mmCIF file of N, CA, C and O in Angstrom:
data_model
loop_
_atom_site.group_PDB
_atom_site.id
_atom_site.type_symbol
_atom_site.label_atom_id
_atom_site.label_comp_id
_atom_site.label_asym_id
_atom_site.label_seq_id
_atom_site.Cartn_x
_atom_site.Cartn_y
_atom_site.Cartn_z
ATOM 1 N N UNK A 1 141.995 82.437 86.151
ATOM 2 C CA UNK A 1 142.836 83.290 85.339
ATOM 3 C C UNK A 1 144.292 83.092 85.758
ATOM 4 O O UNK A 1 144.639 83.187 86.920
ATOM 5 N N UNK A 2 145.117 82.828 84.815
ATOM 6 C CA UNK A 2 146.529 82.576 85.079
ATOM 7 C C UNK A 2 147.272 83.901 85.223
ATOM 8 O O UNK A 2 147.143 84.792 84.385
ATOM 9 N N UNK A 3 148.053 84.039 86.298
ATOM 10 C CA UNK A 3 148.807 85.267 86.464
ATOM 11 C C UNK A 3 150.105 85.183 85.677
ATOM 12 O O UNK A 3 150.678 84.114 85.496
ATOM 13 N N UNK A 4 150.569 86.328 85.214
ATOM 14 C CA UNK A 4 151.790 86.369 84.420
ATOM 15 C C UNK A 4 152.983 86.508 85.343
ATOM 16 O O UNK A 4 152.953 87.248 86.316
ATOM 17 N N UNK A 5 154.042 85.780 84.996
ATOM 18 C CA UNK A 5 155.261 85.919 85.770
ATOM 19 C C UNK A 5 156.058 87.090 85.197
ATOM 20 O O UNK A 5 155.942 87.408 84.010
ATOM 21 N N UNK A 6 156.857 87.739 86.025
ATOM 22 C CA UNK A 6 157.661 88.864 85.534
ATOM 23 C C UNK A 6 158.623 88.400 84.435
ATOM 24 O O UNK A 6 159.095 87.265 84.442
ATOM 25 N N UNK A 7 158.897 89.289 83.500
ATOM 26 C CA UNK A 7 159.834 88.992 82.428
ATOM 27 C C UNK A 7 161.262 88.981 82.964
ATOM 28 O O UNK A 7 161.601 89.746 83.867
ATOM 29 N N UNK A 8 162.070 88.138 82.379
ATOM 30 C CA UNK A 8 163.496 88.159 82.719
ATOM 31 C C UNK A 8 164.103 89.404 82.076
ATOM 32 O O UNK A 8 163.487 90.035 81.201
ATOM 33 N N UNK A 9 165.311 89.740 82.459
ATOM 34 C CA UNK A 9 165.979 90.903 81.861
ATOM 35 C C UNK A 9 166.102 90.736 80.346
ATOM 36 O O UNK A 9 165.868 91.680 79.592
ATOM 37 N N UNK A 10 166.446 89.534 79.917
ATOM 38 C CA UNK A 10 166.602 89.277 78.483
ATOM 39 C C UNK A 10 165.261 89.409 77.751
ATOM 40 O O UNK A 10 165.177 90.020 76.681
ATOM 41 N N UNK A 11 164.196 88.853 78.331
ATOM 42 C CA UNK A 11 162.854 88.950 77.721
ATOM 43 C C UNK A 11 162.396 90.402 77.643
ATOM 44 O O UNK A 11 161.823 90.825 76.644
ATOM 45 N N UNK A 12 162.667 91.140 78.686
ATOM 46 C CA UNK A 12 162.285 92.550 78.710
ATOM 47 C C UNK A 12 163.049 93.331 77.651
ATOM 48 O O UNK A 12 162.469 94.163 76.936
ATOM 49 N N UNK A 13 164.326 93.047 77.526
ATOM 50 C CA UNK A 13 165.151 93.716 76.519
ATOM 51 C C UNK A 13 164.628 93.411 75.117
ATOM 52 O O UNK A 13 164.505 94.307 74.279
ATOM 53 N N UNK A 14 164.294 92.144 74.840
ATOM 54 C CA UNK A 14 163.748 91.755 73.534
ATOM 55 C C UNK A 14 162.412 92.447 73.276
ATOM 56 O O UNK A 14 162.147 92.928 72.174
ATOM 57 N N UNK A 15 161.577 92.489 74.293
ATOM 58 C CA UNK A 15 160.279 93.149 74.167
ATOM 59 C C UNK A 15 160.477 94.618 73.794
ATOM 60 O O UNK A 15 159.838 95.127 72.877
ATOM 61 N N UNK A 16 161.357 95.308 74.496
ATOM 62 C CA UNK A 16 161.597 96.726 74.242
ATOM 63 C C UNK A 16 162.176 96.967 72.850
ATOM 64 O O UNK A 16 161.821 97.944 72.197
ATOM 65 N N UNK A 17 163.058 96.082 72.405
ATOM 66 C CA UNK A 17 163.664 96.228 71.078
ATOM 67 C C UNK A 17 162.641 96.093 69.957
ATOM 68 O O UNK A 17 162.781 96.698 68.903
ATOM 69 N N UNK A 18 161.605 95.299 70.185
ATOM 70 C CA UNK A 18 160.623 95.020 69.141
ATOM 71 C C UNK A 18 159.374 95.901 69.218
ATOM 72 O O UNK A 18 158.461 95.726 68.411
ATOM 73 N N UNK A 19 159.322 96.827 70.155
ATOM 74 C CA UNK A 19 158.137 97.683 70.296
ATOM 75 C C UNK A 19 158.105 98.755 69.215
ATOM 76 O O UNK A 19 159.129 99.276 68.809
ATOM 77 N N UNK A 20 156.902 99.096 68.808
ATOM 78 C CA UNK A 20 156.687 100.232 67.923
ATOM 79 C C UNK A 20 155.839 101.225 68.712
ATOM 80 O O UNK A 20 154.602 101.176 68.690
ATOM 81 N N UNK A 21 156.519 102.094 69.448
ATOM 82 C CA UNK A 21 155.835 103.037 70.340
ATOM 83 C C UNK A 21 154.852 103.912 69.565
ATOM 84 O O UNK A 21 153.742 104.171 70.014
ATOM 85 N N UNK A 22 155.261 104.359 68.387
ATOM 86 C CA UNK A 22 154.371 105.199 67.573
ATOM 87 C C UNK A 22 153.065 104.490 67.264
ATOM 88 O O UNK A 22 151.981 105.061 67.406
ATOM 89 N N UNK A 23 153.153 103.228 66.865
ATOM 90 C CA UNK A 23 151.946 102.456 66.550
ATOM 91 C C UNK A 23 151.103 102.243 67.800
ATOM 92 O O UNK A 23 149.865 102.306 67.743
ATOM 93 N N UNK A 24 151.756 102.009 68.939
ATOM 94 C CA UNK A 24 151.020 101.828 70.195
ATOM 95 C C UNK A 24 150.269 103.101 70.574
ATOM 96 O O UNK A 24 149.104 103.043 70.993
ATOM 97 N N UNK A 25 150.920 104.251 70.402
ATOM 98 C CA UNK A 25 150.263 105.520 70.720
ATOM 99 C C UNK A 25 149.083 105.783 69.790
ATOM 100 O O UNK A 25 148.013 106.210 70.232
ATOM 101 N N UNK A 26 149.276 105.533 68.495
ATOM 102 C CA UNK A 26 148.178 105.719 67.538
ATOM 103 C C UNK A 26 146.989 104.825 67.874
ATOM 104 O O UNK A 26 145.834 105.263 67.817
ATOM 105 N N UNK A 27 147.263 103.589 68.226
ATOM 106 C CA UNK A 27 146.184 102.668 68.594
ATOM 107 C C UNK A 27 145.464 103.162 69.845
ATOM 108 O O UNK A 27 144.236 103.092 69.939
ATOM 109 N N UNK A 28 146.206 103.680 70.796
ATOM 110 C CA UNK A 28 145.592 104.219 72.014
ATOM 111 C C UNK A 28 144.677 105.389 71.695
ATOM 112 O O UNK A 28 143.570 105.495 72.232
ATOM 113 N N UNK A 29 145.123 106.270 70.804
ATOM 114 C CA UNK A 29 144.302 107.416 70.406
ATOM 115 C C UNK A 29 143.039 106.931 69.708
ATOM 116 O O UNK A 29 141.940 107.423 69.977
ATOM 117 N N UNK A 30 143.177 105.963 68.835
ATOM 118 C CA UNK A 30 142.002 105.407 68.140
ATOM 119 C C UNK A 30 140.994 104.835 69.140
ATOM 120 O O UNK A 30 139.787 105.027 69.011
ATOM 121 N N UNK A 31 141.495 104.108 70.109
ATOM 122 C CA UNK A 31 140.611 103.520 71.117
ATOM 123 C C UNK A 31 139.909 104.608 71.940
ATOM 124 O O UNK A 31 138.718 104.492 72.226
ATOM 125 N N UNK A 32 140.648 105.657 72.307
ATOM 126 C CA UNK A 32 140.021 106.746 73.075
ATOM 127 C C UNK A 32 138.934 107.429 72.262
ATOM 128 O O UNK A 32 137.852 107.714 72.766
ATOM 129 N N UNK A 33 139.230 107.689 70.981
ATOM 130 C CA UNK A 33 138.243 108.340 70.112
ATOM 131 C C UNK A 33 137.007 107.473 69.944
ATOM 132 O O UNK A 33 135.906 107.976 69.797
ATOM 133 N N UNK A 34 137.196 106.154 69.966
ATOM 134 C CA UNK A 34 136.078 105.229 69.808
ATOM 135 C C UNK A 34 135.348 105.012 71.133
ATOM 136 O O UNK A 34 134.392 104.252 71.199
ATOM 137 N N UNK A 35 135.807 105.676 72.189
ATOM 138 C CA UNK A 35 135.159 105.535 73.492
ATOM 139 C C UNK A 35 135.552 104.275 74.228
ATOM 140 O O UNK A 35 134.888 103.876 75.177
ATOM 141 N N UNK A 36 136.611 103.626 73.785
ATOM 142 C CA UNK A 36 137.027 102.372 74.410
ATOM 143 C C UNK A 36 138.048 102.582 75.518
ATOM 144 O O UNK A 36 138.300 101.692 76.295
ATOM 145 N N UNK A 37 138.642 103.748 75.553
ATOM 146 C CA UNK A 37 139.630 104.025 76.590
ATOM 147 C C UNK A 37 138.947 104.363 77.900
ATOM 148 O O UNK A 37 137.749 104.617 77.963
ATOM 149 N N UNK A 38 139.714 104.340 78.942
ATOM 150 C CA UNK A 38 139.148 104.747 80.226
ATOM 151 C C UNK A 38 140.185 105.566 80.974
ATOM 152 O O UNK A 38 141.388 105.357 80.824
ATOM 153 N N UNK A 39 139.689 106.486 81.729
ATOM 154 C CA UNK A 39 140.555 107.340 82.518
ATOM 155 C C UNK A 39 140.493 106.861 83.954
ATOM 156 O O UNK A 39 139.403 106.702 84.514
ATOM 157 N N UNK A 40 141.645 106.626 84.520
ATOM 158 C CA UNK A 40 141.718 106.219 85.914
ATOM 159 C C UNK A 40 142.233 107.411 86.691
ATOM 160 O O UNK A 40 143.325 107.906 86.436
ATOM 161 N N UNK A 41 141.402 107.878 87.605
ATOM 162 C CA UNK A 41 141.771 109.054 88.379
ATOM 163 C C UNK A 41 142.060 108.652 89.816
ATOM 164 O O UNK A 41 141.307 107.903 90.417
ATOM 165 N N UNK A 42 143.136 109.164 90.328
ATOM 166 C CA UNK A 42 143.503 108.893 91.711
ATOM 167 C C UNK A 42 142.408 109.401 92.647
ATOM 168 O O UNK A 42 141.784 110.432 92.373
ATOM 169 N N UNK A 43 142.170 108.715 93.760
ATOM 170 C CA UNK A 43 141.171 109.197 94.722
ATOM 171 C C UNK A 43 141.512 110.590 95.242
ATOM 172 O O UNK A 43 140.621 111.370 95.568
ATOM 173 N N UNK A 44 142.792 110.917 95.279
ATOM 174 C CA UNK A 44 143.207 112.239 95.761
ATOM 175 C C UNK A 44 142.774 113.313 94.764
ATOM 176 O O UNK A 44 142.223 114.343 95.154
ATOM 177 N N UNK A 45 142.988 113.062 93.477
ATOM 178 C CA UNK A 45 142.552 114.020 92.455
ATOM 179 C C UNK A 45 141.037 114.147 92.491
ATOM 180 O O UNK A 45 140.487 115.245 92.433
ATOM 181 N N UNK A 46 140.361 113.021 92.583
ATOM 182 C CA UNK A 46 138.901 113.018 92.622
ATOM 183 C C UNK A 46 138.387 113.842 93.796
ATOM 184 O O UNK A 46 137.481 114.664 93.644
ATOM 185 N N UNK A 47 138.983 113.646 94.961
ATOM 186 C CA UNK A 47 138.561 114.386 96.152
ATOM 187 C C UNK A 47 138.782 115.881 95.968
ATOM 188 O O UNK A 47 137.916 116.704 96.288
ATOM 189 N N UNK A 48 139.953 116.244 95.449
ATOM 190 C CA UNK A 48 140.257 117.668 95.261
ATOM 191 C C UNK A 48 139.319 118.289 94.243
ATOM 192 O O UNK A 48 138.778 119.367 94.453
ATOM 193 N N UNK A 49 139.084 117.597 93.136
ATOM 194 C CA UNK A 49 138.192 118.142 92.105
ATOM 195 C C UNK A 49 136.765 118.290 92.619
ATOM 196 O O UNK A 49 136.102 119.279 92.337
ATOM 197 N N UNK A 50 136.293 117.298 93.383
ATOM 198 C CA UNK A 50 134.941 117.380 93.940
ATOM 199 C C UNK A 50 134.815 118.547 94.904
ATOM 200 O O UNK A 50 133.753 119.154 95.017
ATOM 201 N N UNK A 51 135.902 118.856 95.597
ATOM 202 C CA UNK A 51 135.858 119.961 96.555
ATOM 203 C C UNK A 51 135.922 121.310 95.861
ATOM 204 O O UNK A 51 135.582 122.337 96.447
ATOM 205 N N UNK A 52 136.381 121.316 94.603
ATOM 206 C CA UNK A 52 136.476 122.563 93.856
ATOM 207 C C UNK A 52 137.670 123.413 94.264
ATOM 208 O O UNK A 52 137.748 124.590 93.905
ATOM 209 N N UNK A 53 138.615 122.828 94.997
ATOM 210 C CA UNK A 53 139.770 123.573 95.475
ATOM 211 C C UNK A 53 140.969 123.375 94.548
ATOM 212 O O UNK A 53 141.101 122.334 93.904
ATOM 213 N N UNK A 54 141.836 124.372 94.508
ATOM 214 C CA UNK A 54 143.080 124.248 93.749
ATOM 215 C C UNK A 54 144.027 123.330 94.515
ATOM 216 O O UNK A 54 143.783 123.004 95.687
ATOM 217 N N UNK A 55 145.114 122.956 93.878
ATOM 218 C CA UNK A 55 146.107 122.139 94.578
ATOM 219 C C UNK A 55 146.623 122.871 95.817
ATOM 220 O O UNK A 55 146.759 122.273 96.875
ATOM 221 N N UNK A 56 146.908 124.159 95.661
ATOM 222 C CA UNK A 56 147.440 124.938 96.793
ATOM 223 C C UNK A 56 146.436 125.002 97.946
ATOM 224 O O UNK A 56 146.802 124.819 99.112
ATOM 225 N N UNK A 57 145.170 125.226 97.611
ATOM 226 C CA UNK A 57 144.138 125.309 98.651
ATOM 227 C C UNK A 57 143.930 123.960 99.336
ATOM 228 O O UNK A 57 143.820 123.882 100.559
ATOM 229 N N UNK A 58 143.888 122.910 98.539
ATOM 230 C CA UNK A 58 143.657 121.572 99.084
ATOM 231 C C UNK A 58 144.833 121.141 99.955
ATOM 232 O O UNK A 58 144.654 120.590 101.035
ATOM 233 N N UNK A 59 146.049 121.409 99.486
ATOM 234 C CA UNK A 59 147.247 121.057 100.252
ATOM 235 C C UNK A 59 147.259 121.807 101.592
ATOM 236 O O UNK A 59 147.539 121.207 102.641
ATOM 237 N N UNK A 60 146.925 123.075 101.556
ATOM 238 C CA UNK A 60 146.906 123.878 102.792
ATOM 239 C C UNK A 60 145.880 123.316 103.770
ATOM 240 O O UNK A 60 146.144 123.187 104.967
ATOM 241 N N UNK A 61 144.719 122.957 103.258
ATOM 242 C CA UNK A 61 143.663 122.399 104.090
ATOM 243 C C UNK A 61 144.103 121.089 104.748
ATOM 244 O O UNK A 61 143.800 120.837 105.907
ATOM 245 N N UNK A 62 144.863 120.276 104.007
ATOM 246 C CA UNK A 62 145.337 119.001 104.536
ATOM 247 C C UNK A 62 146.590 119.158 105.392
ATOM 248 O O UNK A 62 147.022 118.208 106.047
ATOM 249 N N UNK A 63 147.200 120.337 105.347
ATOM 250 C CA UNK A 63 148.404 120.576 106.135
ATOM 251 C C UNK A 63 149.655 119.956 105.535
ATOM 252 O O UNK A 63 150.559 119.544 106.260
ATOM 253 N N UNK A 64 149.682 119.887 104.193
ATOM 254 C CA UNK A 64 150.855 119.335 103.503
ATOM 255 C C UNK A 64 151.313 120.324 102.434
ATOM 256 O O UNK A 64 150.593 121.252 102.081
ATOM 257 N N UNK A 65 152.500 120.098 101.913
ATOM 258 C CA UNK A 65 152.997 120.955 100.838
ATOM 259 C C UNK A 65 152.300 120.601 99.527
ATOM 260 O O UNK A 65 151.780 119.489 99.369
ATOM 261 N N UNK A 66 152.317 121.538 98.600
ATOM 262 C CA UNK A 66 151.755 121.286 97.271
ATOM 263 C C UNK A 66 152.514 120.126 96.625
ATOM 264 O O UNK A 66 151.915 119.274 95.976
ATOM 265 N N UNK A 67 153.816 120.084 96.821
ATOM 266 C CA UNK A 67 154.634 119.003 96.248
ATOM 267 C C UNK A 67 154.179 117.635 96.765
ATOM 268 O O UNK A 67 154.076 116.681 96.002
ATOM 269 N N UNK A 68 153.894 117.545 98.076
ATOM 270 C CA UNK A 68 153.412 116.283 98.641
ATOM 271 C C UNK A 68 152.079 115.899 98.013
ATOM 272 O O UNK A 68 151.861 114.745 97.639
ATOM 273 N N UNK A 69 151.189 116.872 97.881
ATOM 274 C CA UNK A 69 149.895 116.609 97.246
ATOM 275 C C UNK A 69 150.093 116.114 95.817
ATOM 276 O O UNK A 69 149.440 115.152 95.391
ATOM 277 N N UNK A 70 151.001 116.732 95.080
ATOM 278 C CA UNK A 70 151.271 116.294 93.709
ATOM 279 C C UNK A 70 151.807 114.864 93.683
ATOM 280 O O UNK A 70 151.442 114.075 92.810
ATOM 281 N N UNK A 71 152.664 114.527 94.633
ATOM 282 C CA UNK A 71 153.188 113.160 94.719
ATOM 283 C C UNK A 71 152.045 112.167 94.939
ATOM 284 O O UNK A 71 152.027 111.088 94.348
ATOM 285 N N UNK A 72 151.090 112.532 95.789
ATOM 286 C CA UNK A 72 149.923 111.671 96.030
ATOM 287 C C UNK A 72 149.095 111.542 94.769
ATOM 288 O O UNK A 72 148.654 110.460 94.401
ATOM 289 N N UNK A 73 148.839 112.683 94.111
ATOM 290 C CA UNK A 73 147.987 112.679 92.926
ATOM 291 C C UNK A 73 148.605 111.856 91.794
ATOM 292 O O UNK A 73 147.889 111.244 91.015
ATOM 293 N N UNK A 74 149.923 111.841 91.713
ATOM 294 C CA UNK A 74 150.600 111.114 90.646
ATOM 295 C C UNK A 74 150.925 109.676 91.036
ATOM 296 O O UNK A 74 151.506 108.925 90.263
ATOM 297 N N UNK A 75 150.533 109.290 92.242
ATOM 298 C CA UNK A 75 150.704 107.913 92.679
ATOM 299 C C UNK A 75 152.110 107.532 93.109
ATOM 300 O O UNK A 75 152.404 106.364 93.301
ATOM 301 N N UNK A 76 152.976 108.520 93.257
ATOM 302 C CA UNK A 76 154.347 108.208 93.683
ATOM 303 C C UNK A 76 154.441 108.008 95.186
ATOM 304 O O UNK A 76 155.355 107.358 95.668
ATOM 305 N N UNK A 77 153.499 108.591 95.915
ATOM 306 C CA UNK A 77 153.424 108.401 97.366
ATOM 307 C C UNK A 77 151.958 108.261 97.728
ATOM 308 O O UNK A 77 151.081 108.617 96.954
ATOM 309 N N UNK A 78 151.699 107.757 98.927
ATOM 310 C CA UNK A 78 150.326 107.582 99.393
ATOM 311 C C UNK A 78 150.125 108.340 100.695
ATOM 312 O O UNK A 78 150.992 108.322 101.570
ATOM 313 N N UNK A 79 148.971 109.005 100.821
ATOM 314 C CA UNK A 79 148.689 109.689 102.083
ATOM 315 C C UNK A 79 148.440 108.677 103.195
ATOM 316 O O UNK A 79 148.044 107.537 102.942
ATOM 317 N N UNK A 80 148.690 109.100 104.396
ATOM 318 C CA UNK A 80 148.422 108.216 105.533
ATOM 319 C C UNK A 80 147.804 109.041 106.653
ATOM 320 O O UNK A 80 147.740 110.264 106.588
ATOM 321 N N UNK A 81 147.342 108.350 107.666
ATOM 322 C CA UNK A 81 146.815 109.005 108.860
ATOM 323 C C UNK A 81 145.652 109.935 108.602
ATOM 324 O O UNK A 81 144.718 109.613 107.863
ATOM 325 N N UNK A 82 145.740 111.116 109.218
ATOM 326 C CA UNK A 82 144.652 112.087 109.155
ATOM 327 C C UNK A 82 144.386 112.555 107.726
ATOM 328 O O UNK A 82 143.223 112.748 107.337
ATOM 329 N N UNK A 83 145.427 112.718 106.927
ATOM 330 C CA UNK A 83 145.241 113.166 105.543
ATOM 331 C C UNK A 83 144.401 112.157 104.768
ATOM 332 O O UNK A 83 143.518 112.537 103.993
ATOM 333 N N UNK A 84 144.658 110.890 104.981
ATOM 334 C CA UNK A 84 143.900 109.839 104.291
ATOM 335 C C UNK A 84 142.419 109.930 104.659
ATOM 336 O O UNK A 84 141.547 109.806 103.792
ATOM 337 N N UNK A 85 142.131 110.142 105.930
ATOM 338 C CA UNK A 85 140.731 110.254 106.377
ATOM 339 C C UNK A 85 140.074 111.502 105.808
ATOM 340 O O UNK A 85 138.907 111.468 105.384
ATOM 341 N N UNK A 86 140.798 112.618 105.780
ATOM 342 C CA UNK A 86 140.235 113.847 105.216
ATOM 343 C C UNK A 86 139.935 113.674 103.729
ATOM 344 O O UNK A 86 138.929 114.182 103.235
ATOM 345 N N UNK A 87 140.780 112.949 103.040
ATOM 346 C CA UNK A 87 140.545 112.699 101.617
ATOM 347 C C UNK A 87 139.298 111.840 101.438
ATOM 348 O O UNK A 87 138.475 112.096 100.555
ATOM 349 N N UNK A 88 139.119 110.839 102.287
ATOM 350 C CA UNK A 88 137.907 110.006 102.227
ATOM 351 C C UNK A 88 136.667 110.862 102.481
ATOM 352 O O UNK A 88 135.643 110.691 101.807
ATOM 353 N N UNK A 89 136.744 111.778 103.436
ATOM 354 C CA UNK A 89 135.623 112.684 103.714
ATOM 355 C C UNK A 89 135.361 113.569 102.500
ATOM 356 O O UNK A 89 134.209 113.796 102.118
ATOM 357 N N UNK A 90 136.440 114.058 101.883
ATOM 358 C CA UNK A 90 136.292 114.930 100.713
ATOM 359 C C UNK A 90 135.599 114.217 99.560
ATOM 360 O O UNK A 90 134.814 114.821 98.840
ATOM 361 N N UNK A 91 135.873 112.935 99.403
ATOM 362 C CA UNK A 91 135.229 112.160 98.329
ATOM 363 C C UNK A 91 133.734 112.031 98.603
ATOM 364 O O UNK A 91 132.905 112.215 97.721
ATOM 365 N N UNK A 92 133.384 111.737 99.844
ATOM 366 C CA UNK A 92 131.976 111.514 100.195
ATOM 367 C C UNK A 92 131.188 112.799 100.412
ATOM 368 O O UNK A 92 130.000 112.862 100.117
ATOM 369 N N UNK A 93 131.854 113.803 100.988
ATOM 370 C CA UNK A 93 131.166 115.053 101.346
ATOM 371 C C UNK A 93 132.019 116.262 100.973
ATOM 372 O O UNK A 93 132.534 116.960 101.848
ATOM 373 N N UNK A 94 132.167 116.542 99.673
ATOM 374 C CA UNK A 94 133.044 117.632 99.242
ATOM 375 C C UNK A 94 132.643 118.999 99.788
ATOM 376 O O UNK A 94 133.492 119.856 100.000
ATOM 377 N N UNK A 95 131.357 119.189 100.057
ATOM 378 C CA UNK A 95 130.905 120.481 100.574
ATOM 379 C C UNK A 95 131.493 120.790 101.948
ATOM 380 O O UNK A 95 131.701 121.951 102.291
ATOM 381 N N UNK A 96 131.766 119.736 102.726
ATOM 382 C CA UNK A 96 132.344 119.933 104.055
ATOM 383 C C UNK A 96 133.719 120.589 103.930
ATOM 384 O O UNK A 96 134.041 121.530 104.648
ATOM 385 N N UNK A 97 134.529 120.101 102.990
ATOM 386 C CA UNK A 97 135.847 120.685 102.812
ATOM 387 C C UNK A 97 135.761 122.106 102.271
ATOM 388 O O UNK A 97 136.527 122.978 102.671
ATOM 389 N N UNK A 98 134.811 122.343 101.348
ATOM 390 C CA UNK A 98 134.630 123.705 100.832
ATOM 391 C C UNK A 98 134.305 124.664 101.973
ATOM 392 O O UNK A 98 134.809 125.768 102.045
ATOM 393 N N UNK A 99 133.439 124.193 102.884
ATOM 394 C CA UNK A 99 133.030 125.007 104.033
ATOM 395 C C UNK A 99 134.225 125.316 104.940
ATOM 396 O O UNK A 99 134.398 126.445 105.382
ATOM 397 N N UNK A 100 135.043 124.316 105.200
ATOM 398 C CA UNK A 100 136.211 124.495 106.072
ATOM 399 C C UNK A 100 137.229 125.423 105.419
ATOM 400 O O UNK A 100 137.865 126.227 106.085
ATOM 401 N N UNK A 101 137.370 125.332 104.091
ATOM 402 C CA UNK A 101 138.364 126.124 103.375
ATOM 403 C C UNK A 101 138.016 127.600 103.340
ATOM 404 O O UNK A 101 138.891 128.443 103.150
ATOM 405 N N UNK A 102 136.768 127.932 103.485
ATOM 406 C CA UNK A 102 136.335 129.330 103.391
ATOM 407 C C UNK A 102 136.695 130.127 104.606
ATOM 408 O O UNK A 102 136.914 129.804 105.638
#
């Protein structure tokens, strides 16, 4: 499989000028309705949802601010160290985190 090289500034500008965002959104909706779309969920969101905890509860359990947790969930930052391990545990054994949170 051939990898794509990044677009030059000029190519990117031309691409953006010729886009029909409305048509792209409509096509995306059609694909989702047809079951062709897929949802990609961050491991952090998955772990929190499996644990049944709110963002505030999960953040407190991990010892971070809600804002930091949101940054992780939205992919703008990545957890490291102990938080990363706790998230891995939450994915595999969500009941353990529920027990600790109580």
